Structures are given as C-alpha cells and as structure tokens.
PDB file of C-alpha atoms in Angstrom:
ATOM      1  CA  MET R   1     152.858 207.596  25.896  1.00  0.00           C
ATOM      2  CA  PHE R   2     156.107 209.546  26.156  1.00  0.00           C
ATOM      3  CA  ARG R   3     156.178 209.976  29.944  1.00  0.00           C
ATOM      4  CA  CYS R   4     157.695 206.572  30.700  1.00  0.00           C
ATOM      5  CA  PHE R   5     159.884 206.714  27.622  1.00  0.00           C
ATOM      6  CA  LEU R   6     161.435 210.019  28.599  1.00  0.00           C
ATOM      7  CA  ARG R   7     162.805 209.035  31.973  1.00  0.00           C
ATOM      8  CA  PRO R   8     166.441 210.188  32.327  1.00  0.00           C
ATOM      9  CA  LEU R   9     168.024 206.837  31.442  1.00  0.00           C
ATOM     10  CA  PHE R  10     171.381 208.373  30.617  1.00  0.00           C
ATOM     11  CA  ALA R  11     171.613 209.925  34.084  1.00  0.00           C
ATOM     12  CA  ALA R  12     171.035 206.471  35.552  1.00  0.00           C
ATOM     13  CA  LEU R  13     173.849 205.129  33.375  1.00  0.00           C
ATOM     14  CA  VAL R  14     176.223 207.802  34.661  1.00  0.00           C
ATOM     15  CA  LEU R  15     175.322 206.940  38.238  1.00  0.00           C
ATOM     16  CA  MET R  16     175.904 203.258  37.510  1.00  0.00           C
ATOM     17  CA  LEU R  17     179.337 203.958  36.065  1.00  0.00           C
ATOM     18  CA  SER R  18     180.192 206.088  39.093  1.00  0.00           C
ATOM     19  CA  ALA R  19     179.047 203.363  41.469  1.00  0.00           C
ATOM     20  CA  THR R  20     181.242 200.755  39.788  1.00  0.00           C
ATOM     21  CA  ALA R  21     184.383 202.893  39.976  1.00  0.00           C
ATOM     22  CA  HIS R  22     186.797 202.435  42.879  1.00  0.00           C
ATOM     23  CA  ALA R  23     188.210 205.611  44.371  1.00  0.00           C
ATOM     24  CA  SER R  24     191.296 203.751  45.606  1.00  0.00           C
ATOM     25  CA  ASP R  25     192.636 203.158  42.088  1.00  0.00           C
ATOM     26  CA  ALA R  26     191.661 206.531  40.643  1.00  0.00           C
ATOM     27  CA  PRO R  27     194.467 209.016  39.920  1.00  0.00           C
ATOM     28  CA  ARG R  28     194.596 212.263  41.831  1.00  0.00           C
ATOM     29  CA  ILE R  29     193.697 214.941  39.292  1.00  0.00           C
ATOM     30  CA  ALA R  30     193.068 218.667  39.297  1.00  0.00           C
ATOM     31  CA  THR R  31     191.530 220.376  36.303  1.00  0.00           C
ATOM     32  CA  VAL R  32     190.713 223.901  35.212  1.00  0.00           C
ATOM     33  CA  ASP R  33     188.419 222.711  32.397  1.00  0.00           C
ATOM     34  CA  TRP R  34     184.739 222.048  33.163  1.00  0.00           C
ATOM     35  CA  THR R  35     184.232 219.845  30.093  1.00  0.00           C
ATOM     36  CA  LEU R  36     186.951 217.506  31.290  1.00  0.00           C
ATOM     37  CA  THR R  37     185.545 217.748  34.830  1.00  0.00           C
ATOM     38  CA  GLU R  38     182.074 216.619  33.796  1.00  0.00           C
ATOM     39  CA  THR R  39     183.533 213.784  31.720  1.00  0.00           C
ATOM     40  CA  LEU R  40     185.718 212.576  34.584  1.00  0.00           C
ATOM     41  CA  LEU R  41     182.690 212.525  36.873  1.00  0.00           C
ATOM     42  CA  ALA R  42     180.662 210.627  34.281  1.00  0.00           C
ATOM     43  CA  LEU R  43     183.447 208.041  34.169  1.00  0.00           C
ATOM     44  CA  GLY R  44     183.333 207.625  37.931  1.00  0.00           C
ATOM     45  CA  VAL R  45     186.482 209.625  38.705  1.00  0.00           C
ATOM     46  CA  THR R  46     186.146 212.552  41.110  1.00  0.00           C
ATOM     47  CA  PRO R  47     188.854 215.180  40.636  1.00  0.00           C
ATOM     48  CA  VAL R  48     190.671 216.283  43.773  1.00  0.00           C
ATOM     49  CA  GLY R  49     190.487 219.911  42.679  1.00  0.00           C
ATOM     50  CA  VAL R  50     188.458 221.870  40.136  1.00  0.00           C
ATOM     51  CA  ALA R  51     188.654 225.539  39.202  1.00  0.00           C
ATOM     52  CA  GLU R  52     185.667 227.781  39.998  1.00  0.00           C
ATOM     53  CA  THR R  53     183.490 225.093  41.566  1.00  0.00           C
ATOM     54  CA  ASP R  54     180.579 227.483  42.140  1.00  0.00           C
ATOM     55  CA  GLY R  55     180.603 228.310  38.443  1.00  0.00           C
ATOM     56  CA  TYR R  56     180.586 224.629  37.546  1.00  0.00           C
ATOM     57  CA  ARG R  57     177.539 224.038  39.726  1.00  0.00           C
ATOM     58  CA  ARG R  58     175.733 226.975  38.110  1.00  0.00           C
ATOM     59  CA  TRP R  59     176.654 226.497  34.448  1.00  0.00           C
ATOM     60  CA  VAL R  60     177.219 222.746  34.141  1.00  0.00           C
ATOM     61  CA  GLU R  61     175.083 221.427  36.993  1.00  0.00           C
ATOM     62  CA  ALA R  62     175.294 217.735  36.034  1.00  0.00           C
ATOM     63  CA  PRO R  63     177.022 215.440  36.750  1.00  0.00           C
ATOM     64  CA  ALA R  64     176.948 216.969  40.216  1.00  0.00           C
ATOM     65  CA  LEU R  65     180.258 218.053  41.703  1.00  0.00           C
ATOM     66  CA  PRO R  66     180.727 216.395  45.117  1.00  0.00           C
ATOM     67  CA  PRO R  67     181.148 218.800  48.042  1.00  0.00           C
ATOM     68  CA  GLU R  68     184.591 217.448  48.934  1.00  0.00           C
ATOM     69  CA  VAL R  69     186.116 218.679  45.659  1.00  0.00           C
ATOM     70  CA  ILE R  70     188.529 221.526  46.390  1.00  0.00           C
ATOM     71  CA  ASP R  71     188.129 224.835  44.590  1.00  0.00           C
ATOM     72  CA  ILE R  72     191.578 225.579  43.162  1.00  0.00           C
ATOM     73  CA  GLY R  73     190.792 229.150  42.124  1.00  0.00           C
ATOM     74  CA  LEU R  74     190.227 230.782  38.756  1.00  0.00           C
ATOM     75  CA  ARG R  75     190.269 228.720  35.579  1.00  0.00           C
ATOM     76  CA  SER R  76     192.710 231.176  34.044  1.00  0.00           C
ATOM     77  CA  GLN R  77     194.810 231.544  37.200  1.00  0.00           C
ATOM     78  CA  PRO R  78     194.564 228.636  39.660  1.00  0.00           C
ATOM     79  CA  ASN R  79     196.166 228.847  43.084  1.00  0.00           C
ATOM     80  CA  ARG R  80     199.645 227.378  42.603  1.00  0.00           C
ATOM     81  CA  GLU R  81     200.321 226.935  46.323  1.00  0.00           C
ATOM     82  CA  LEU R  82     197.058 225.044  46.724  1.00  0.00           C
ATOM     83  CA  LEU R  83     197.801 222.839  43.726  1.00  0.00           C
ATOM     84  CA  ALA R  84     201.272 222.064  45.058  1.00  0.00           C
ATOM     85  CA  GLY R  85     199.769 220.724  48.280  1.00  0.00           C
ATOM     86  CA  LEU R  86     197.312 218.306  46.661  1.00  0.00           C
ATOM     87  CA  ASP R  87     199.796 215.495  45.854  1.00  0.00           C
ATOM     88  CA  LEU R  88     198.489 215.270  42.282  1.00  0.00           C
ATOM     89  CA  ASP R  89     199.257 212.600  39.704  1.00  0.00           C
ATOM     90  CA  PHE R  90     198.638 215.116  36.925  1.00  0.00           C
ATOM     91  CA  ILE R  91     196.851 218.338  36.047  1.00  0.00           C
ATOM     92  CA  LEU R  92     194.337 218.553  33.204  1.00  0.00           C
ATOM     93  CA  ILE R  93     193.998 221.688  31.110  1.00  0.00           C
ATOM     94  CA  SER R  94     192.656 222.529  27.658  1.00  0.00           C
ATOM     95  CA  PRO R  95     194.292 224.631  24.899  1.00  0.00           C
ATOM     96  CA  LEU R  96     192.091 227.545  25.958  1.00  0.00           C
ATOM     97  CA  TYR R  97     194.203 227.682  29.119  1.00  0.00           C
ATOM     98  CA  GLY R  98     197.458 226.729  27.401  1.00  0.00           C
ATOM     99  CA  ALA R  99     199.262 229.711  28.916  1.00  0.00           C
ATOM    100  CA  LEU R 100     199.079 227.914  32.259  1.00  0.00           C
ATOM    101  CA  GLU R 101     201.227 224.995  31.176  1.00  0.00           C
ATOM    102  CA  PRO R 102     204.667 226.511  31.824  1.00  0.00           C
ATOM    103  CA  VAL R 103     203.500 227.556  35.285  1.00  0.00           C
ATOM    104  CA  VAL R 104     201.618 224.490  36.531  1.00  0.00           C
ATOM    105  CA  SER R 105     204.084 222.051  34.948  1.00  0.00           C
ATOM    106  CA  GLN R 106     206.436 223.056  37.766  1.00  0.00           C
ATOM    107  CA  ILE R 107     203.917 221.484  40.151  1.00  0.00           C
ATOM    108  CA  GLY R 108     203.235 218.236  38.320  1.00  0.00           C
ATOM    109  CA  PRO R 109     202.693 216.594  34.934  1.00  0.00           C
ATOM    110  CA  VAL R 110     200.263 218.485  32.701  1.00  0.00           C
ATOM    111  CA  GLU R 111     198.018 217.064  29.989  1.00  0.00           C
ATOM    112  CA  SER R 112     195.946 219.135  27.576  1.00  0.00           C
ATOM    113  CA  MET R 113     192.776 217.879  25.894  1.00  0.00           C
ATOM    114  CA  THR R 114     189.807 219.534  24.230  1.00  0.00           C
ATOM    115  CA  MET R 115     186.660 218.504  22.421  1.00  0.00           C
ATOM    116  CA  TYR R 116     186.260 221.928  20.789  1.00  0.00           C
ATOM    117  CA  GLY R 117     188.373 223.548  18.139  1.00  0.00           C
ATOM    118  CA  PRO R 118     188.482 224.683  14.529  1.00  0.00           C
ATOM    119  CA  GLY R 119     187.722 222.139  11.809  1.00  0.00           C
ATOM    120  CA  GLY R 120     186.706 218.522  12.071  1.00  0.00           C
ATOM    121  CA  ASP R 121     183.544 216.935  13.346  1.00  0.00           C
ATOM    122  CA  LEU R 122     182.468 217.661  16.925  1.00  0.00           C
ATOM    123  CA  TRP R 123     180.760 214.290  17.362  1.00  0.00           C
ATOM    124  CA  GLN R 124     183.981 212.488  16.402  1.00  0.00           C
ATOM    125  CA  ARG R 125     186.170 214.732  18.558  1.00  0.00           C
ATOM    126  CA  MET R 126     183.892 214.171  21.541  1.00  0.00           C
ATOM    127  CA  GLN R 127     184.204 210.429  21.145  1.00  0.00           C
ATOM    128  CA  ASP R 128     187.980 210.556  20.627  1.00  0.00           C
ATOM    129  CA  ILE R 129     188.643 212.725  23.691  1.00  0.00           C
ATOM    130  CA  THR R 130     186.248 210.745  25.899  1.00  0.00           C
ATOM    131  CA  LEU R 131     188.043 207.526  24.982  1.00  0.00           C
ATOM    132  CA  ARG R 132     191.462 209.135  25.415  1.00  0.00           C
ATOM    133  CA  LEU R 133     190.529 210.498  28.827  1.00  0.00           C
ATOM    134  CA  GLY R 134     189.020 207.160  29.809  1.00  0.00           C
ATOM    135  CA  ARG R 135     192.234 205.338  28.953  1.00  0.00           C
ATOM    136  CA  ARG R 136     194.316 207.925  30.810  1.00  0.00           C
ATOM    137  CA  VAL R 137     192.400 207.470  34.067  1.00  0.00           C
ATOM    138  CA  GLY R 138     191.969 203.707  33.775  1.00  0.00           C
ATOM    139  CA  ARG R 139     188.318 203.884  32.759  1.00  0.00           C
ATOM    140  CA  GLY R 140     188.478 202.739  29.143  1.00  0.00           C
ATOM    141  CA  THR R 141     185.552 200.360  29.511  1.00  0.00           C
ATOM    142  CA  GLN R 142     183.451 203.018  31.224  1.00  0.00           C
ATOM    143  CA  ALA R 143     184.246 205.486  28.434  1.00  0.00           C
ATOM    144  CA  ARG R 144     183.039 203.072  25.778  1.00  0.00           C
ATOM    145  CA  THR R 145     179.904 202.355  27.813  1.00  0.00           C
ATOM    146  CA  LEU R 146     179.243 206.063  28.283  1.00  0.00           C
ATOM    147  CA  LEU R 147     179.455 206.752  24.555  1.00  0.00           C
ATOM    148  CA  ALA R 148     177.380 203.714  23.631  1.00  0.00           C
ATOM    149  CA  GLY R 149     174.703 204.831  26.088  1.00  0.00           C
ATOM    150  CA  LEU R 150     174.604 208.304  24.565  1.00  0.00           C
ATOM    151  CA  ASP R 151     174.379 206.906  21.038  1.00  0.00           C
ATOM    152  CA  HIS R 152     171.534 204.594  22.030  1.00  0.00           C
ATOM    153  CA  ARG R 153     169.731 207.392  23.857  1.00  0.00           C
ATOM    154  CA  LEU R 154     169.889 209.808  20.930  1.00  0.00           C
ATOM    155  CA  ASP R 155     168.693 207.130  18.518  1.00  0.00           C
ATOM    156  CA  LYS R 156     165.654 206.445  20.694  1.00  0.00           C
ATOM    157  CA  LEU R 157     164.808 210.114  20.994  1.00  0.00           C
ATOM    158  CA  HIS R 158     165.261 210.562  17.240  1.00  0.00           C
ATOM    159  CA  ASN R 159     162.615 207.899  16.719  1.00  0.00           C
ATOM    160  CA  ALA R 160     160.297 209.696  19.140  1.00  0.00           C
ATOM    161  CA  PHE R 161     160.741 213.028  17.366  1.00  0.00           C
ATOM    162  CA  ASP R 162     160.129 211.308  14.024  1.00  0.00           C
ATOM    163  CA  ARG R 163     156.563 210.707  15.164  1.00  0.00           C
ATOM    164  CA  THR R 164     155.953 214.417  15.784  1.00  0.00           C
ATOM    165  CA  GLN R 165     155.971 217.631  13.805  1.00  0.00           C
ATOM    166  CA  GLN R 166     158.879 219.704  15.119  1.00  0.00           C
ATOM    167  CA  ARG R 167     159.600 223.205  13.866  1.00  0.00           C
ATOM    168  CA  PRO R 168     163.219 224.436  13.660  1.00  0.00           C
ATOM    169  CA  LEU R 169     164.783 225.545  16.934  1.00  0.00           C
ATOM    170  CA  LEU R 170     166.659 228.743  17.727  1.00  0.00           C
ATOM    171  CA  VAL R 171     168.839 227.952  20.746  1.00  0.00           C
ATOM    172  CA  VAL R 172     170.279 230.865  22.727  1.00  0.00           C
ATOM    173  CA  GLN R 173     171.698 231.892  26.082  1.00  0.00           C
ATOM    174  CA  LEU R 174     171.142 235.407  27.375  1.00  0.00           C
ATOM    175  CA  ILE R 175     174.210 237.617  27.825  1.00  0.00           C
ATOM    176  CA  ASP R 176     172.127 240.551  29.054  1.00  0.00           C
ATOM    177  CA  ASP R 177     168.801 242.130  28.156  1.00  0.00           C
ATOM    178  CA  ARG R 178     170.090 243.248  24.727  1.00  0.00           C
ATOM    179  CA  HIS R 179     172.482 240.494  23.627  1.00  0.00           C
ATOM    180  CA  VAL R 180     172.366 236.729  23.239  1.00  0.00           C
ATOM    181  CA  ARG R 181     174.747 233.921  22.445  1.00  0.00           C
ATOM    182  CA  VAL R 182     173.119 231.974  19.620  1.00  0.00           C
ATOM    183  CA  TYR R 183     174.275 228.447  18.799  1.00  0.00           C
ATOM    184  CA  GLY R 184     174.814 227.075  15.303  1.00  0.00           C
ATOM    185  CA  ASP R 185     177.326 224.950  13.427  1.00  0.00           C
ATOM    186  CA  ASN R 186     179.959 223.158  15.518  1.00  0.00           C
ATOM    187  CA  SER R 187     178.100 223.645  18.813  1.00  0.00           C
ATOM    188  CA  LEU R 188     177.053 220.901  21.194  1.00  0.00           C
ATOM    189  CA  PHE R 189     173.425 221.994  20.851  1.00  0.00           C
ATOM    190  CA  ASP R 190     173.552 221.816  17.050  1.00  0.00           C
ATOM    191  CA  MET R 191     175.244 218.414  17.205  1.00  0.00           C
ATOM    192  CA  VAL R 192     172.403 217.077  19.342  1.00  0.00           C
ATOM    193  CA  LEU R 193     169.740 218.647  17.124  1.00  0.00           C
ATOM    194  CA  GLN R 194     171.263 216.926  14.104  1.00  0.00           C
ATOM    195  CA  ARG R 195     171.194 213.576  15.866  1.00  0.00           C
ATOM    196  CA  LEU R 196     167.556 214.144  16.838  1.00  0.00           C
ATOM    197  CA  GLY R 197     166.562 215.116  13.303  1.00  0.00           C
ATOM    198  CA  ILE R 198     165.573 218.680  14.279  1.00  0.00           C
ATOM    199  CA  ALA R 199     166.597 221.662  12.162  1.00  0.00           C
ATOM    200  CA  ASN R 200     168.670 224.465  13.666  1.00  0.00           C
ATOM    201  CA  ALA R 201     167.038 227.754  12.673  1.00  0.00           C
ATOM    202  CA  TRP R 202     170.155 229.937  13.019  1.00  0.00           C
ATOM    203  CA  PRO R 203     171.462 230.741   9.507  1.00  0.00           C
ATOM    204  CA  GLY R 204     174.455 232.842  10.528  1.00  0.00           C
ATOM    205  CA  GLN R 205     178.123 232.043  10.965  1.00  0.00           C
ATOM    206  CA  THR R 206     179.571 230.877  14.269  1.00  0.00           C
ATOM    207  CA  ASN R 207     183.048 230.663  15.779  1.00  0.00           C
ATOM    208  CA  HIS R 208     184.911 227.400  16.382  1.00  0.00           C
ATOM    209  CA  TRP R 209     183.039 227.010  19.657  1.00  0.00           C
ATOM    210  CA  GLY R 210     179.791 226.974  17.673  1.00  0.00           C
ATOM    211  CA  PHE R 211     178.226 230.275  18.748  1.00  0.00           C
ATOM    212  CA  ALA R 212     177.850 233.909  17.750  1.00  0.00           C
ATOM    213  CA  ASN R 213     177.252 236.854  20.090  1.00  0.00           C
ATOM    214  CA  VAL R 214     174.553 239.025  18.532  1.00  0.00           C
ATOM    215  CA  GLY R 215     172.102 241.725  19.462  1.00  0.00           C
ATOM    216  CA  VAL R 216     168.560 240.591  20.192  1.00  0.00           C
ATOM    217  CA  GLU R 217     167.405 242.326  17.000  1.00  0.00           C
ATOM    218  CA  ALA R 218     169.430 239.810  14.918  1.00  0.00           C
ATOM    219  CA  LEU R 219     166.941 237.107  15.892  1.00  0.00           C
ATOM    220  CA  ALA R 220     164.244 239.012  13.987  1.00  0.00           C
ATOM    221  CA  THR R 221     165.624 237.546  10.747  1.00  0.00           C
ATOM    222  CA  VAL R 222     164.522 234.052  11.818  1.00  0.00           C
ATOM    223  CA  ASN R 223     160.926 233.108  11.077  1.00  0.00           C
ATOM    224  CA  ASP R 224     158.828 230.087  12.034  1.00  0.00           C
ATOM    225  CA  ALA R 225     161.135 228.803  14.758  1.00  0.00           C
ATOM    226  CA  GLN R 226     160.778 227.810  18.387  1.00  0.00           C
ATOM    227  CA  LEU R 227     163.004 229.987  20.581  1.00  0.00           C
ATOM    228  CA  VAL R 228     164.824 227.978  23.258  1.00  0.00           C
ATOM    229  CA  VAL R 229     166.601 229.823  26.073  1.00  0.00           C
ATOM    230  CA  VAL R 230     169.098 227.749  28.053  1.00  0.00           C
ATOM    231  CA  GLU R 231     169.725 228.866  31.637  1.00  0.00           C
ATOM    232  CA  PRO R 232     171.336 230.348  33.636  1.00  0.00           C
ATOM    233  CA  VAL R 233     169.735 233.712  32.930  1.00  0.00           C
ATOM    234  CA  PRO R 234     171.570 236.853  34.107  1.00  0.00           C
ATOM    235  CA  GLN R 235     169.877 238.609  36.990  1.00  0.00           C
ATOM    236  CA  GLY R 236     167.242 241.044  35.769  1.00  0.00           C
ATOM    237  CA  ALA R 237     167.549 240.045  32.101  1.00  0.00           C
ATOM    238  CA  ALA R 238     164.275 238.129  31.935  1.00  0.00           C
ATOM    239  CA  GLU R 239     162.316 240.993  33.473  1.00  0.00           C
ATOM    240  CA  ALA R 240     163.943 243.536  31.164  1.00  0.00           C
ATOM    241  CA  LEU R 241     163.224 241.425  28.086  1.00  0.00           C
ATOM    242  CA  ALA R 242     159.583 241.050  29.080  1.00  0.00           C
ATOM    243  CA  ASP R 243     159.329 244.843  28.744  1.00  0.00           C
ATOM    244  CA  SER R 244     161.424 245.035  25.565  1.00  0.00           C
ATOM    245  CA  PRO R 245     159.450 245.906  22.394  1.00  0.00           C
ATOM    246  CA  VAL R 246     162.252 244.382  20.281  1.00  0.00           C
ATOM    247  CA  TRP R 247     162.058 241.062  22.140  1.00  0.00           C
ATOM    248  CA  ARG R 248     158.277 240.955  22.122  1.00  0.00           C
ATOM    249  CA  ARG R 249     158.196 241.604  18.351  1.00  0.00           C
ATOM    250  CA  LEU R 250     160.566 238.779  17.477  1.00  0.00           C
ATOM    251  CA  PRO R 251     158.707 236.394  15.106  1.00  0.00           C
ATOM    252  CA  ALA R 252     159.652 233.359  17.194  1.00  0.00           C
ATOM    253  CA  VAL R 253     158.403 234.978  20.408  1.00  0.00           C
ATOM    254  CA  GLN R 254     155.155 236.171  18.850  1.00  0.00           C
ATOM    255  CA  ALA R 255     154.384 232.883  17.145  1.00  0.00           C
ATOM    256  CA  HIS R 256     155.487 230.284  19.669  1.00  0.00           C
ATOM    257  CA  GLY R 257     156.618 231.969  22.887  1.00  0.00           C
ATOM    258  CA  VAL R 258     159.838 231.048  24.662  1.00  0.00           C
ATOM    259  CA  LEU R 259     160.870 227.614  25.875  1.00  0.00           C
ATOM    260  CA  THR R 260     163.306 227.803  28.814  1.00  0.00           C
ATOM    261  CA  LEU R 261     165.537 224.869  29.717  1.00  0.00           C
ATOM    262  CA  PRO R 262     167.623 224.355  32.874  1.00  0.00           C
ATOM    263  CA  ALA R 263     171.376 224.880  32.678  1.00  0.00           C
ATOM    264  CA  VAL R 264     173.331 222.722  30.234  1.00  0.00           C
ATOM    265  CA  TRP R 265     177.061 223.211  29.666  1.00  0.00           C
ATOM    266  CA  SER R 266     177.131 224.396  26.076  1.00  0.00           C
ATOM    267  CA  PHE R 267     180.764 223.307  25.677  1.00  0.00           C
ATOM    268  CA  GLY R 268     180.230 219.940  27.312  1.00  0.00           C
ATOM    269  CA  GLY R 269     180.826 216.294  26.557  1.00  0.00           C
ATOM    270  CA  PRO R 270     178.616 213.195  26.481  1.00  0.00           C
ATOM    271  CA  SER R 271     176.826 214.045  29.723  1.00  0.00           C
ATOM    272  CA  SER R 272     175.861 217.539  28.573  1.00  0.00           C
ATOM    273  CA  ALA R 273     174.788 216.205  25.174  1.00  0.00           C
ATOM    274  CA  ALA R 274     172.484 213.691  26.842  1.00  0.00           C
ATOM    275  CA  ARG R 275     171.197 216.254  29.337  1.00  0.00           C
ATOM    276  CA  PHE R 276     170.267 218.685  26.563  1.00  0.00           C
ATOM    277  CA  ALA R 277     168.562 215.935  24.552  1.00  0.00           C
ATOM    278  CA  ASP R 278     166.553 214.743  27.553  1.00  0.00           C
ATOM    279  CA  LEU R 279     165.498 218.218  28.663  1.00  0.00           C
ATOM    280  CA  LEU R 280     164.511 219.156  25.122  1.00  0.00           C
ATOM    281  CA  ALA R 281     162.565 215.957  24.593  1.00  0.00           C
ATOM    282  CA  ASN R 282     160.725 216.328  27.885  1.00  0.00           C
ATOM    283  CA  ALA R 283     159.759 219.883  27.000  1.00  0.00           C
ATOM    284  CA  LEU R 284     158.795 219.411  23.365  1.00  0.00           C
ATOM    285  CA  LEU R 285     157.273 215.960  23.388  1.00  0.00           C
ATOM    286  CA  GLU R 286     155.246 216.617  26.517  1.00  0.00           C
ATOM    287  CA  GLU R 287     153.646 219.517  24.651  1.00  0.00           C
ATOM    288  CA  ASP R 288     152.286 217.052  22.115  1.00  0.00           C
ATOM    289  CA  LEU R 289     150.521 214.827  24.644  1.00  0.00           C
TER     290      LEU R 289
END
C-alpha cells in the first residue's frame, strides 16, 4: 500500500522549480555555505561557485550540484583570486564563516544568512531564511512553493506513520569507531521527527546546532529505540564497530539492529528535511508491509 505513496514527490517538485527558472535572470552568486547552496539549487538558481564541492556531493548529495559549478576552495578560506574573477553579483556566507566578511567584501557585496543558531524555533527560521533567500534571488514564488510542498509532504507522511506502531528513534552519524554525533533538540532530524509524530529517543542536551558528540557507550543509556545511522560513514568505522563489544551490547542494536540511511545534510534546509523524511519513511514503512 505504501509503495506508490512513498514515491519521492518532493524531489519531483524541486526538479519542477529548477526547470521553470531561467538562468539568464539569475544573479551570479558564490557561497561557502552548503545549506544556502542546497536551498539555491532547490529554488532553481545554480551558484557560479561553491566551496568544497566534493564535500557537498558527499555530505549533502541532493539537490545535485551541477558539474559546471566552480570549486572556490575551503569553506573557511576560499580562493580570493578565483572569487575576484567570477564577476559575482554577491557572495553568500553564514555567521559560522563571519570572519570571512572583511576579506571577501573587498571582492563584492556580502550577505550572511543562517537557519541555525541559538534560541528560537528551527522550523520557523528555516521558513524565514528560505523566503528571504528566495526574495533576494528573485525566486519568491518558488520559495513559497518549496515550503508549501514540504509542509504538504510531511503532513502526508505523518498520516502514514499514524497508521503504524513506531518506536522512538536514535539518530546518529559516526565520527569514528568510538564516537558518534547524536541528534536531539534543535536539529533538522529532530524537527522532522516532530512533524512526523515520531519520538526522538535521545534524552541528553545538544548544542545550538542540535547535536552532541558522545562516546558510543553513551548510547547504552537509551532503551527500546531504533538506532538510525545517517551516512556517510568514515572509512573502516563500520567494520570496527561490527567487532566492538560495546557497540554490539547497545540495547538498541541488540533489540532492533541498525537502520542505515543515505547521506542527508544534517544542517540543511527544506530539501534536506524532505529527503530525510522520505528516506526514513521508505525504510520504516516498507518494513511494515
């Protein structure tokens, strides 16, 4: 019953928005921030330059970064000479890279935006920044459509999960074979879980990005949860964990095993929120067929 329902409708919406955008009237933008990059792409605007493009393709993955996008160097230290030669309308950064502003402002206008920070509601901030970015690049209508599509998608998936029995989820990314980044309050993953009506099993505190770096043994305090590992996985970590007595004795691993999802940008915008929801629904609801 769920197979047809769980087609990636949001991805189709993003492609539709991209197809309706006209490259000729899009501003020439470079950005060091992957969250803003993915949101620009979802709005149908391809940045001229993006920092660490290989990293974007590994950690964010979707929306896909076109091959013609120029790699402008490190997110914390982009190539100034390269930026100066791109004839940019403006450069997008986030407060995390605020130290760049005095430097890159000599090349062109700089604007800083972020969806993540201390205090406030992440869902509201995501909407506000998406709309602000949409207006800035002449894609206000597309921004509203993008957000409406996400809202509709999450509501539909919430209804699907309502018809199933879902245990709390413990969502992590592996740092190495002894440490994980676990996501709780104020994270994109937690925001999506709330909208889907699924409990987040992590009881501990998190930073303003919504995660805590902990040793694997800290997960032993969580009982009766499904462990979800979001890729990418560091090389050799999975093999080492398979041989780890601590990992194998975790209550979540012993009771329910490990559910692994493809890469989702954990500090992402509407596209990452929808991608996580779709991947999670496909994995969990398919198990109930």
